[in-house]
Coordinates of C-alpha atoms and ligand atoms in Angstrom, one line a residue:
Chain A
F292 CA 24.0 -10.7 22.7
G293 CA 25.3 -13.4 24.4
G294 CA 28.0 -12.0 27.5
R295 CA 26.4 -8.3 27.0
D296 CA 24.3 -9.7 30.1
Y297 CA 24.0 -5.5 30.6
I298 CA 21.4 -5.1 28.2
C299 CA 18.1 -5.6 29.5
A300 CA 17.0 -8.1 27.3
E301 CA 13.0 -6.5 27.5
D302 CA 14.3 -3.1 25.8
L303 CA 15.9 -5.1 23.0
D304 CA 12.5 -7.2 22.5
E305 CA 10.4 -3.9 22.7
L306 CA 12.9 -1.8 20.1
E307 CA 13.0 -5.1 17.7
A308 CA 9.2 -5.1 17.9
M309 CA 8.6 -1.5 16.8
L310 CA 11.4 -1.3 14.5
L311 CA 9.5 -4.6 12.9
Q312 CA 6.3 -2.8 13.5
A313 CA 7.1 0.0 11.6
D314 CA 8.0 -1.9 8.5
L315 CA 11.9 -2.0 8.3
G316 CA 11.7 -5.5 7.4
Q317 CA 13.2 -8.5 9.4
S318 CA 16.4 -8.5 7.7
T319 CA 17.0 -4.8 8.0
V320 CA 16.3 -5.1 12.0
E321 CA 18.5 -8.1 12.5
K322 CA 21.2 -6.1 10.7
I323 CA 20.5 -3.2 13.1
L324 CA 20.5 -4.8 16.1
S325 CA 24.0 -6.4 15.2
E326 CA 25.5 -3.3 14.6
L327 CA 23.7 -1.9 17.8
K328 CA 25.2 -4.8 19.3
S329 CA 29.0 -4.0 17.8
R330 CA 28.4 -0.5 18.6
M331 CA 28.0 -0.8 22.5
E332 CA 30.7 0.6 24.6
A333 CA 32.0 -2.0 27.1
D334 CA 31.5 -0.4 30.0
G335 CA 28.9 1.6 28.3
K336 CA 25.4 2.1 30.0
A337 CA 22.7 0.4 28.3
D338 CA 19.7 1.3 29.0
R339 CA 16.7 2.3 26.4
K340 CA 17.7 6.1 25.9
V341 CA 21.3 4.6 24.8
L342 CA 20.1 1.8 22.8
E343 CA 17.0 4.3 21.2
G344 CA 20.2 6.7 20.5
I345 CA 22.9 4.3 18.6
I346 CA 19.5 2.9 16.8
S347 CA 18.7 6.4 15.7
G348 CA 22.3 7.0 14.5
I349 CA 22.1 3.7 12.4
I350 CA 19.5 4.4 10.5
G351 CA 20.2 8.1 10.3
E352 CA 23.2 7.1 8.7
I353 CA 21.9 4.7 6.0
L354 CA 19.5 7.4 5.0
S355 CA 22.0 10.2 4.9
A356 CA 24.5 8.1 2.5
S357 CA 22.6 8.1 -0.2
S358 CA 21.6 11.3 -0.3
K359 CA 25.5 13.3 -0.5
T360 CA 25.2 13.3 -4.1
E361 CA 24.1 17.1 -5.4
I362 CA 21.7 16.9 -8.3
Q363 CA 22.8 19.6 -10.7
I364 CA 19.9 21.9 -12.1
H365 CA 19.2 21.6 -15.8
K366 CA 16.7 23.8 -18.0
P367 CA 14.0 22.6 -18.3
H368 CA 14.7 20.4 -15.3
V369 CA 13.1 16.9 -16.4
I370 CA 11.4 15.4 -13.3
V371 CA 9.4 11.9 -13.8
L372 CA 7.4 10.5 -11.5
L373 CA 6.7 6.9 -11.3
G374 CA 5.1 3.6 -9.2
V375 CA 2.6 1.7 -8.5
N376 CA -1.4 2.5 -8.5
G377 CA -2.7 4.4 -6.2
T378 CA 0.3 5.6 -4.3
G379 CA 0.4 9.6 -4.5
K380 CA 2.1 10.2 -8.2
T381 CA -0.8 12.6 -9.4
T382 CA -1.0 14.6 -6.4
S383 CA 2.9 14.6 -5.5
A384 CA 3.1 15.9 -9.4
G385 CA 0.7 18.7 -8.3
K386 CA 2.3 19.2 -5.2
M387 CA 5.2 19.9 -6.5
A388 CA 4.2 22.1 -9.5
Y389 CA 2.4 24.1 -6.8
S390 CA 5.5 24.4 -4.8
L391 CA 7.9 25.4 -7.4
S392 CA 5.4 28.1 -9.4
R393 CA 5.2 29.5 -5.9
Q394 CA 9.0 29.9 -6.0
G395 CA 8.6 32.0 -9.1
K396 CA 9.3 29.1 -11.5
K397 CA 7.8 28.2 -14.9
V398 CA 6.4 24.4 -14.5
V399 CA 5.2 22.3 -17.4
L400 CA 3.5 18.9 -16.6
A401 CA 2.5 16.3 -18.4
A402 CA -0.1 14.0 -18.5
A403 CA 1.3 11.2 -19.7
D404 CA -1.4 8.7 -17.8
T405 CA -3.3 8.1 -20.7
F406 CA -4.5 4.9 -19.4
R407 CA -6.8 5.4 -16.6
A408 CA -10.3 6.7 -16.4
A409 CA -10.0 10.7 -15.9
A410 CA -6.5 10.6 -14.6
I411 CA -6.0 13.3 -17.4
E412 CA -8.8 15.2 -15.6
Q413 CA -7.2 14.7 -12.2
L414 CA -4.4 16.4 -14.0
E415 CA -5.8 19.2 -15.0
V416 CA -7.4 20.3 -11.5
W417 CA -4.0 20.3 -10.1
A418 CA -2.2 22.1 -13.0
E419 CA -4.6 25.4 -12.6
R420 CA -3.8 24.9 -9.0
A421 CA -0.6 25.7 -9.1
G422 CA -0.8 27.5 -12.1
A423 CA 1.0 25.0 -14.4
E424 CA 0.8 24.6 -18.1
L425 CA -0.4 21.0 -18.5
V426 CA 0.4 18.8 -22.1
K427 CA -1.9 16.5 -22.4
H428 CA -3.4 13.9 -25.5
K429 CA -6.4 12.3 -25.8
Q430 CA -6.9 9.6 -23.7
G431 CA -6.2 6.2 -24.8
S432 CA -3.2 7.4 -26.5
D433 CA 0.9 6.8 -26.5
P434 CA 2.2 7.7 -23.1
S435 CA 5.8 8.5 -25.2
A436 CA 3.7 10.8 -27.4
V437 CA 2.6 13.2 -24.5
A438 CA 6.1 13.2 -22.9
F439 CA 7.8 13.8 -26.7
D440 CA 5.2 16.4 -26.9
A441 CA 5.4 17.7 -23.4
A442 CA 9.5 17.9 -23.7
K443 CA 9.1 20.1 -26.7
A444 CA 6.8 22.2 -25.5
A445 CA 9.4 22.6 -21.8
I446 CA 11.6 23.6 -24.1
N447 CA 9.7 25.7 -26.1
R448 CA 8.4 27.8 -23.2
D449 CA 12.0 28.4 -22.2
A450 CA 10.5 26.6 -18.5
D451 CA 12.3 26.0 -15.9
Y452 CA 10.6 22.6 -14.1
L453 CA 9.0 19.8 -16.9
I454 CA 6.9 17.3 -14.7
V455 CA 5.6 13.9 -16.2
D456 CA 3.3 11.9 -14.2
T457 CA 3.0 8.1 -15.8
A458 CA 0.2 5.9 -14.9
G459 CA 0.7 3.6 -11.8
R460 CA 1.2 0.2 -12.3
L461 CA 2.6 -3.3 -11.5
H462 CA 6.3 -3.8 -11.8
T463 CA 5.1 -7.4 -12.6
K464 CA 3.8 -6.6 -15.9
S465 CA 6.4 -6.1 -18.6
N466 CA 4.6 -4.9 -21.2
L467 CA 3.8 -1.9 -18.4
M468 CA 7.3 -1.6 -17.6
E469 CA 8.3 -1.4 -21.1
E470 CA 6.1 1.5 -21.8
L471 CA 8.0 3.5 -19.0
K472 CA 10.9 2.3 -20.5
K473 CA 10.3 4.1 -23.5
V474 CA 8.7 7.2 -21.8
G475 CA 12.4 7.7 -20.5
K476 CA 14.0 6.7 -23.7
V477 CA 11.7 9.5 -25.5
I478 CA 12.4 12.4 -22.9
G479 CA 16.0 11.6 -22.9
G480 CA 16.1 12.1 -26.9
Q481 CA 14.4 15.5 -26.4
V482 CA 16.2 17.0 -23.5
E483 CA 19.9 16.2 -22.6
S484 CA 20.7 14.0 -19.8
A485 CA 16.7 14.1 -19.4
P486 CA 15.1 12.8 -17.1
H487 CA 17.4 14.5 -14.4
E488 CA 15.1 13.3 -11.6
T489 CA 13.2 9.5 -11.6
L490 CA 11.4 9.3 -8.2
L491 CA 9.7 6.4 -7.0
V492 CA 6.5 7.4 -5.4
I493 CA 6.0 4.8 -2.7
D494 CA 3.0 4.8 -0.2
A495 CA 4.2 4.8 3.5
T496 CA 1.7 1.7 4.1
T497 CA 3.5 -0.4 1.7
G498 CA 5.1 -3.3 3.7
Q499 CA 7.9 -5.2 2.1
N500 CA 6.9 -5.0 -1.5
G501 CA 8.1 -1.8 -1.7
L502 CA 11.6 -3.0 -2.0
V503 CA 10.6 -5.3 -4.9
Q504 CA 9.3 -2.0 -6.2
A505 CA 12.2 -0.1 -6.0
R506 CA 14.2 -2.8 -8.0
E507 CA 12.1 -3.5 -10.7
F508 CA 11.1 0.0 -11.1
N509 CA 14.8 1.2 -11.2
K510 CA 15.9 -1.7 -13.8
A511 CA 13.2 0.6 -16.2
I512 CA 14.6 3.6 -15.5
P513 CA 17.7 4.1 -13.0
L514 CA 15.9 5.8 -9.2
T515 CA 17.4 9.2 -8.3
G516 CA 14.7 9.3 -5.2
I517 CA 11.8 8.5 -3.6
I518 CA 8.8 10.2 -2.6
L519 CA 7.4 8.8 0.8
T520 CA 3.5 9.9 0.8
K521 CA 0.6 9.5 3.3
L522 CA 3.0 9.8 6.3
D523 CA 0.0 11.7 8.0
G524 CA -1.7 8.7 8.6
T525 CA 0.1 5.9 11.3
A526 CA 2.1 4.1 8.8
K527 CA 5.8 4.5 9.5
G528 CA 7.2 4.2 6.2
G529 CA 10.3 2.1 7.4
I530 CA 10.8 0.2 4.1
V531 CA 12.2 3.3 3.1
V532 CA 15.3 2.1 5.3
A533 CA 15.9 -1.0 3.0
V534 CA 15.5 1.0 0.0
S535 CA 18.1 3.4 0.5
E536 CA 20.3 1.0 1.7
E537 CA 20.3 -1.8 -1.2
L538 CA 19.7 1.2 -3.8
G539 CA 22.1 3.5 -2.3
I540 CA 18.6 6.2 -2.9
P541 CA 17.3 8.8 -0.9
V542 CA 14.1 9.7 0.5
K543 CA 14.1 13.5 -1.7
Y544 CA 10.2 14.4 -0.1
V545 CA 7.3 13.2 2.3
G546 CA 3.5 13.9 1.5
V547 CA 1.6 14.8 4.5
G548 CA -1.9 15.3 2.8
E549 CA -3.5 15.7 0.7
S550 CA -3.7 19.6 0.0
A551 CA -1.1 21.6 -2.4
E552 CA 1.1 22.2 0.4
D553 CA 1.6 19.0 2.1
L554 CA 4.9 18.1 0.3
R555 CA 7.9 18.7 2.2
P556 CA 11.3 17.9 1.7
F557 CA 12.7 14.4 3.8
D558 CA 14.0 15.3 7.2
A559 CA 15.9 12.1 7.8
K560 CA 16.7 13.2 11.9
E561 CA 12.2 13.5 12.0
F562 CA 11.7 10.7 10.5
V563 CA 13.7 8.6 12.7
E564 CA 11.9 10.5 15.7
G565 CA 8.6 8.8 14.5
L566 CA 9.9 5.7 14.2
F567 CA 9.9 5.7 18.1
K568 CA 6.7 7.7 18.7
Chain B
G97 CA 10.9 -21.1 0.4
L98 CA 9.9 -22.4 3.5
S99 CA 9.5 -26.1 3.1
E100 CA 13.4 -26.3 1.9
K101 CA 14.2 -24.5 5.0
L102 CA 12.0 -26.3 7.3
Q103 CA 13.3 -29.5 5.4
S104 CA 17.1 -28.5 5.9
I105 CA 16.4 -27.9 9.7
M106 CA 15.0 -31.3 10.1
Q107 CA 17.5 -32.8 7.9
K108 CA 20.0 -32.1 10.4
L109 CA 18.2 -33.9 12.9
K110 CA 18.2 -37.4 10.8
G111 CA 20.1 -39.9 13.0
H112 CA 19.8 -37.4 16.1
G113 CA 17.1 -39.5 17.5
K114 CA 13.9 -38.4 18.7
L115 CA 13.0 -34.6 18.1
S116 CA 13.6 -32.0 20.9
E117 CA 11.9 -28.5 21.4
K118 CA 14.9 -26.8 20.1
E119 CA 14.4 -28.0 16.5
I120 CA 10.6 -27.2 17.3
D121 CA 11.9 -23.5 18.4
S122 CA 14.3 -23.2 15.5
A123 CA 11.9 -24.4 12.8
L124 CA 9.1 -21.9 14.2
K125 CA 12.0 -18.7 14.3
E126 CA 11.7 -19.6 10.3
V127 CA 8.0 -19.7 10.1
R128 CA 7.8 -16.8 11.8
I129 CA 10.3 -14.9 9.2
A130 CA 8.6 -15.9 6.6
L131 CA 5.1 -14.4 8.1
L132 CA 7.0 -11.0 8.4
E133 CA 8.6 -11.1 5.2
A134 CA 5.0 -11.4 4.2
D135 CA 3.6 -8.4 6.2
V136 CA 1.6 -10.5 8.8
N137 CA 1.4 -8.3 11.8
F138 CA 3.7 -8.5 14.4
K139 CA 1.2 -9.0 16.9
V140 CA -0.8 -11.7 15.1
V141 CA 2.8 -13.6 13.9
K142 CA 3.5 -13.7 17.7
S143 CA -0.1 -15.3 18.3
F144 CA 0.0 -17.0 15.3
I145 CA 3.3 -18.8 16.0
E146 CA 2.0 -19.7 20.0
K147 CA -0.9 -21.5 18.5
V148 CA 1.3 -23.7 15.5
R149 CA 3.7 -24.4 18.7
E150 CA 1.0 -25.9 20.7
R151 CA 0.7 -28.7 17.8
A152 CA 4.3 -28.9 17.0
L153 CA 4.9 -30.4 20.2
G154 CA 2.2 -32.7 19.4
S155 CA 2.8 -36.2 18.2
E156 CA 1.7 -35.4 14.8
V157 CA 5.2 -34.0 14.6
M158 CA 7.3 -35.5 17.0
Q159 CA 7.0 -38.7 15.9
S160 CA 6.5 -38.3 12.2
L161 CA 9.0 -39.3 9.8
T162 CA 8.4 -36.5 7.6
P163 CA 8.5 -33.5 10.8
A164 CA 9.7 -30.9 8.3
Q165 CA 6.7 -31.4 6.4
Q166 CA 3.9 -32.4 9.2
V167 CA 4.7 -28.6 10.3
I168 CA 4.4 -27.2 6.9
K169 CA 0.6 -28.6 7.5
I170 CA 0.1 -27.7 10.3
V171 CA 0.9 -23.7 9.7
H172 CA -1.1 -24.0 6.1
S173 CA -3.8 -25.4 8.1
E174 CA -4.0 -22.9 10.8
L175 CA -3.7 -20.6 8.2
I176 CA -6.9 -21.6 6.4
E177 CA -8.7 -21.9 9.5
L178 CA -7.9 -17.9 10.3
M179 CA -8.8 -16.7 7.5
G180 CA -11.8 -18.4 7.1
S181 CA -11.7 -21.8 5.2
T182 CA -15.0 -21.3 2.9
A183 CA -15.2 -18.4 0.3
S184 CA -17.4 -15.6 2.0
R185 CA -21.1 -14.6 0.0
L186 CA -22.4 -11.2 0.0
E187 CA -25.7 -10.4 1.7
L188 CA -27.7 -10.2 -1.2
G189 CA -31.2 -11.8 -0.1
Q190 CA -32.0 -8.6 1.5
E191 CA -35.3 -5.7 1.0
P192 CA -34.3 -4.0 -2.3
P193 CA -32.5 -2.0 -2.5
I194 CA -29.5 -3.8 -1.3
V195 CA -27.0 -1.0 0.1
I196 CA -23.1 -1.9 -0.6
M197 CA -20.8 1.3 1.1
M198 CA -16.8 0.8 0.2
V199 CA -14.4 2.0 2.6
G200 CA -10.8 2.8 3.2
L201 CA -7.8 4.3 2.6
Q202 CA -7.0 6.7 0.1
G203 CA -5.6 5.0 -3.1
S204 CA -6.6 1.4 -2.0
G205 CA -9.2 0.7 -4.9
K206 CA -12.0 1.8 -4.1
T207 CA -13.8 3.3 -7.1
T208 CA -11.9 0.8 -9.4
T209 CA -13.9 -1.8 -7.1
S210 CA -17.3 0.0 -7.0
A211 CA -17.5 -0.7 -10.7
K212 CA -16.1 -4.3 -11.1
L213 CA -18.5 -5.0 -8.2
A214 CA -21.0 -3.3 -10.0
N215 CA -20.3 -5.4 -13.6
L216 CA -19.8 -8.4 -11.8
L217 CA -23.5 -8.3 -9.7
K218 CA -25.1 -7.4 -12.8
K219 CA -23.3 -9.8 -15.0
A220 CA -23.1 -12.8 -12.2
N221 CA -26.7 -12.1 -10.8
N222 CA -28.5 -9.8 -12.6
K223 CA -29.0 -7.4 -10.6
R224 CA -29.5 -3.8 -11.7
P225 CA -27.0 -1.6 -9.8
M226 CA -26.3 1.9 -9.4
L227 CA -22.9 3.8 -8.5
V228 CA -23.1 6.4 -6.5
A229 CA -20.1 9.3 -6.2
C230 CA -20.0 10.3 -3.0
D231 CA -16.7 11.4 -3.3
T232 CA -16.7 15.1 -3.3
R233 CA -13.5 16.1 -2.6
R234 CA -10.6 14.5 -5.0
P235 CA -10.0 16.2 -8.3
A236 CA -12.0 14.3 -10.8
A237 CA -13.2 11.9 -9.0
V238 CA -17.1 12.1 -9.7
K239 CA -15.6 11.8 -13.2
Q240 CA -13.5 8.8 -13.0
L241 CA -16.9 6.9 -11.7
E242 CA -19.0 8.2 -14.6
T243 CA -16.9 7.1 -16.8
L244 CA -16.1 3.7 -15.4
G245 CA -19.8 3.6 -15.4
T246 CA -20.2 4.5 -18.6
Q247 CA -17.9 1.4 -19.3
I248 CA -20.1 -1.3 -18.0
G249 CA -23.5 0.6 -18.6
V250 CA -24.6 1.1 -14.8
P251 CA -25.6 4.6 -14.0
V252 CA -23.9 6.8 -11.5
H253 CA -25.9 9.0 -9.1
H254 CA -24.0 12.2 -8.2
V255 CA -26.1 15.6 -7.0
E256 CA -23.4 18.8 -8.2
G257 CA -23.1 20.7 -4.8
A258 CA -24.4 18.1 -2.6
S259 CA -22.5 16.8 0.8
P260 CA -21.6 13.1 0.8
E261 CA -24.1 12.4 3.3
Q262 CA -26.9 13.7 0.9
I263 CA -25.5 12.1 -2.0
A264 CA -26.2 9.0 -0.4
K265 CA -29.4 9.6 0.8
S266 CA -30.8 10.4 -2.3
A267 CA -29.2 7.9 -4.1
V268 CA -30.8 5.1 -1.8
E269 CA -34.2 6.7 -1.6
G270 CA -34.6 7.3 -5.2
A271 CA -33.1 3.9 -6.4
L272 CA -36.3 1.8 -6.7
K273 CA -37.7 5.0 -8.6
S274 CA -35.1 4.4 -11.2
G275 CA -35.0 0.6 -11.6
R276 CA -32.1 -0.1 -9.5
D277 CA -32.2 -2.9 -6.8
L278 CA -29.0 -2.3 -5.8
V279 CA -26.8 0.7 -4.8
I280 CA -22.9 0.5 -4.4
L281 CA -21.5 4.1 -2.5
D282 CA -17.9 4.7 -3.6
T283 CA -16.8 7.2 -0.9
A284 CA -13.5 9.0 -0.8
G285 CA -10.3 8.0 0.6
R286 CA -9.7 9.0 4.1
L287 CA -7.1 8.2 6.8
H288 CA -9.2 6.7 10.2
I289 CA -7.4 8.8 12.4
D290 CA -9.1 11.9 10.6
E291 CA -11.7 12.6 13.3
E292 CA -14.2 14.3 11.1
L293 CA -13.6 12.0 8.2
M294 CA -14.6 8.9 9.9
Q295 CA -17.7 10.8 11.7
E296 CA -18.6 11.4 8.1
L297 CA -18.8 7.8 7.4
E298 CA -20.9 7.3 10.5
R299 CA -23.2 9.6 9.3
I300 CA -23.8 8.1 5.7
K301 CA -23.7 5.0 7.6
I302 CA -27.3 5.8 9.5
L303 CA -28.8 7.9 7.0
T304 CA -28.7 4.7 3.9
D305 CA -28.0 1.5 6.5
P306 CA -26.3 -0.3 4.5
D307 CA -26.6 -3.8 3.9
E308 CA -22.8 -4.5 3.2
I309 CA -19.9 -2.5 4.7
L310 CA -16.8 -2.9 2.6
L311 CA -12.9 -2.3 4.0
V312 CA -10.8 -2.0 0.8
V313 CA -7.4 -3.1 1.1
D314 CA -4.3 -2.6 -0.8
A315 CA -2.6 -6.2 -0.9
M316 CA 0.9 -4.8 -0.3
T317 CA 0.0 -3.2 3.0
G318 CA 2.4 -3.9 5.7
Q319 CA 2.0 -3.8 9.5
D320 CA -0.2 -0.6 9.7
A321 CA -3.1 -3.2 8.0
V322 CA -3.9 -4.2 12.0
N323 CA -4.6 -0.4 13.0
V324 CA -6.8 0.7 10.0
A325 CA -8.5 -2.4 10.1
K326 CA -9.2 -2.1 13.6
A327 CA -10.5 1.5 13.3
F328 CA -13.1 0.9 10.9
Q329 CA -14.5 -2.1 12.2
E330 CA -14.5 -0.3 15.6
R331 CA -16.4 2.9 14.0
L332 CA -18.5 1.0 11.3
D333 CA -18.8 -2.4 12.2
I334 CA -17.4 -3.5 8.8
T335 CA -19.1 -6.6 7.1
G336 CA -15.6 -7.7 4.9
V337 CA -13.0 -7.4 3.1
I338 CA -11.8 -6.8 -0.4
L339 CA -8.1 -7.2 -1.0
T340 CA -6.9 -5.5 -4.2
K341 CA -3.9 -5.2 -6.3
L342 CA -3.4 -9.2 -5.8
D343 CA -2.1 -9.4 -9.4
G344 CA 1.2 -8.2 -8.2
D345 CA 3.5 -10.2 -6.5
A346 CA 3.0 -8.7 -2.5
R347 CA 2.6 -11.8 -0.5
G348 CA -0.1 -10.1 1.1
G349 CA 0.1 -10.8 4.9
A350 CA -2.4 -8.4 5.2
A351 CA -4.8 -10.2 4.4
L352 CA -3.9 -12.7 7.9
S353 CA -3.6 -9.1 9.9
V354 CA -7.3 -7.9 8.8
R355 CA -9.2 -11.5 9.3
A356 CA -7.3 -11.8 12.9
V357 CA -7.8 -8.3 14.5
T358 CA -11.1 -7.9 12.6
G359 CA -13.1 -11.5 12.4
K360 CA -14.5 -10.4 9.2
P361 CA -14.3 -12.0 5.9
I362 CA -12.2 -11.2 2.9
K363 CA -14.9 -11.6 0.2
F364 CA -13.1 -10.3 -2.9
A365 CA -10.1 -10.3 -4.4
G366 CA -9.1 -7.2 -6.8
T367 CA -6.9 -8.6 -9.6
G368 CA -6.0 -6.3 -12.4
E369 CA -6.6 -2.9 -13.7
K370 CA -9.6 -3.7 -16.2
L371 CA -13.2 -3.9 -14.7
D372 CA -13.3 -7.7 -15.1
G373 CA -10.3 -8.2 -12.6
I374 CA -12.1 -8.9 -9.5
E375 CA -12.9 -12.5 -7.6
V376 CA -14.4 -14.1 -5.1
F377 CA -12.0 -14.5 -2.5
H378 CA -9.7 -18.0 -1.9
P379 CA -8.6 -18.7 1.8
D380 CA -6.6 -21.5 0.6
R381 CA -4.8 -19.6 -2.3
M382 CA -4.0 -16.8 -0.1
A383 CA -2.2 -19.0 2.5
S384 CA 0.0 -20.6 -0.1
R385 CA 0.8 -16.9 -1.0
I386 CA 1.8 -15.8 2.2
L387 CA 3.5 -18.6 2.8
G388 CA 5.8 -18.0 0.1
Ligands
GTP43 N1 -3.2 11.8 3.2 C1 -2.4 11.2 2.5 N2 -3.0 11.3 1.0 C2 -2.6 11.2 -0.3 C3 -1.3 11.9 -0.2 N3 -0.9 11.4 -1.1 C4 -1.9 11.4 -1.9 N4 -2.6 10.9 -1.1 C5 -4.2 10.4 -1.8 O1 -3.7 9.2 -2.5 C6 -4.9 9.5 -3.3 C7 -3.9 8.6 -4.7 O2 -3.4 9.6 -5.2 P1 -3.5 9.4 -6.7 O3 -2.6 11.1 -6.6 O4 -4.3 9.5 -7.4 O5 -2.2 8.6 -6.7 P2 -1.7 7.7 -8.1 O6 -0.1 7.1 -7.8 O7 -1.3 9.2 -9.1 O8 -2.8 6.9 -8.7 P3 -2.5 6.2 -10.1 O9 -2.8 6.6 -11.0 O10 -4.0 5.8 -10.3 O11 -1.9 5.4 -9.9 C8 -5.8 10.0 -3.6 O12 -7.2 10.1 -2.8 C9 -5.0 11.3 -2.6 O13 -5.3 12.6 -2.4 C10 -0.5 12.0 1.3 O14 0.6 12.3 1.8 N5 -1.2 12.1 2.2
GTP44 N1 -3.2 -3.5 -10.7 C1 -4.1 -3.6 -10.2 N2 -4.4 -1.7 -10.1 C2 -5.5 -1.8 -8.9 C3 -6.5 -2.8 -8.8 N3 -7.4 -2.2 -7.8 C4 -7.3 -0.6 -8.3 N4 -6.5 -0.6 -9.1 C5 -5.5 1.0 -9.2 O1 -5.4 1.5 -8.0 C6 -5.3 2.8 -8.5 C7 -6.1 3.5 -7.3 O2 -7.4 3.0 -7.6 P1 -9.1 3.8 -7.3 O3 -9.7 3.1 -7.6 O4 -8.7 5.2 -8.1 O5 -8.5 3.9 -5.3 P2 -9.4 4.6 -4.2 O6 -9.3 4.0 -3.8 O7 -10.7 4.7 -5.1 O8 -8.9 6.3 -4.3 P3 -9.2 7.2 -3.4 O9 -10.5 7.7 -3.7 O10 -8.0 8.6 -3.7 O11 -9.2 7.0 -1.8 C8 -5.7 3.1 -9.7 O12 -4.6 3.2 -10.7 C9 -6.4 1.9 -10.1 O13 -6.5 1.4 -11.5 C10 -6.3 -4.3 -8.7 O14 -7.2 -5.2 -8.2 N5 -5.1 -4.2 -9.5
MG45 MG1 -2.4 8.8 -11.3
MG46 MG1 -12.1 7.0 -5.3

């Protein structure tokens, strides 16, 4: 910031520290601060509030840029949840089913995690809570077979939504990523242009690896959005800024708790305000 | 990687005579970036860089023919020093039953790791472990632990309708009678800011007097790792940490953050979804991984 010595260096350092501690990541923070520099008016007041306002604007633009595309609703509208282990996919699938059922929609849930202990039973509880129909196979069966049957069931039952819960998997495991690709293809074979939404579920406590996860999962099945979970904790989930910017995908929902009602549509303004708290 | 970056910085100095503080600061800037990209906590990075800087301004770097390599060596050795230079053991020598309490945030890997640990101690240490399902909240959590217990031939204790405290207490009280010498308490995931649930853990601790309280942390955790570790440490005085999902490609800077803020050792590494995916933690391997 040489030459602009009316900007308090201390303010800048504090803002940088805050953004880094919110997991925005070193390179994203650098870009934001340099953009801030170019937006500073030559004779503008540069107190802390002004700087925060400009930064909020920059981040807000990144987050809303990707949310411009309208998602067309199909019948059945097929949503696939994917992501690494433990991020909240099954819980989010259940919450989503619950919220859609509350809106009077007919929902089919697919238990495509056939690997993890009691994964099917866990989704079964959620299906019951949501009043949604569950399609499941035996433990250890082919996830694509479950997806196939679920798609057929959703069509036959004239369902409005089909939500496919997949097993957690690390993007570094190529065989598991191939399995995911196959699930996507099988669904596409049964329902026109499906999956209509592929949502990467990211835990708000995730650091820079969240960007790597997004890149790799996007290669397996093109992502249409992000669900940012566990935002009810102290983590800020700042990694979604880099993901939104690089992949052009919006955060669609946030998870704010473990109960059925704890899934909300993403509010960029609220999210950015949270970064400054 | 970091070595290449430092090499290129120091390379520019060839023929310019002695190194100055300016070059060292430029090199340290690269180390700082590397550590932040590896998810080491901002404040931990700050104090770590200070320590490295002090040593880097000494003769081992300033008068070296290969200053970049010297800086890397210092960073590496300081990382290992901070992480604890030797693998840390579990407290297994106590009066049976040994009680191990697993705690941590939602989804960090407690249930899976509880079963992995039971399996390891059964095979490698000839223990007769019992798994205890204290998670009465998460759908099918008890079923999950029971399924894993069946896979490894370890009994799972649960009491339908009882509170987590009652389940834990009854397990420890009945352990020896049922021929078990080691009890692993799997607790529900919770937020460190959930006062009610943190008090539940404090009560379980008082009732069962654990020999080990292990904080289970996901290796991909970012800056929040310090908040979580500090809170669990302050409320429970944890005895160690287990870092899970190290079979991924997260750099794992949370390891450094957790160690720096609690002073407690990382005792195990979770290295896979299957029940054999657990290893003793190696601080030196972690240091290399964090540096990328
Ligand atoms: N506090 C909080 N906890 C959540 C949220 N979403 C999910 N969880 C919890 O996180 C834990 C993991 O959730 P799951 O739904 O099993 O995660 P998953 O991604 O399906 O896990 P795997 O299938 O094993 O990969 C559970 O304890 C959930 O209750 C959230 O928004 N807030
Ligand atoms: N790849 C990999 N996956 C792991 C590892 N440890 C646990 N997991 C997976 O992470 C997910 C969450 O594990 P759980 O054991 O259910 O986590 P938890 O902490 O008990 O979750 P809550 O009880 O909901 O808080 C599951 O899909 C596990 O299979 C590991 O070391 N590597
Ligand atoms: Mg799941
Ligand atoms: Mg669990």
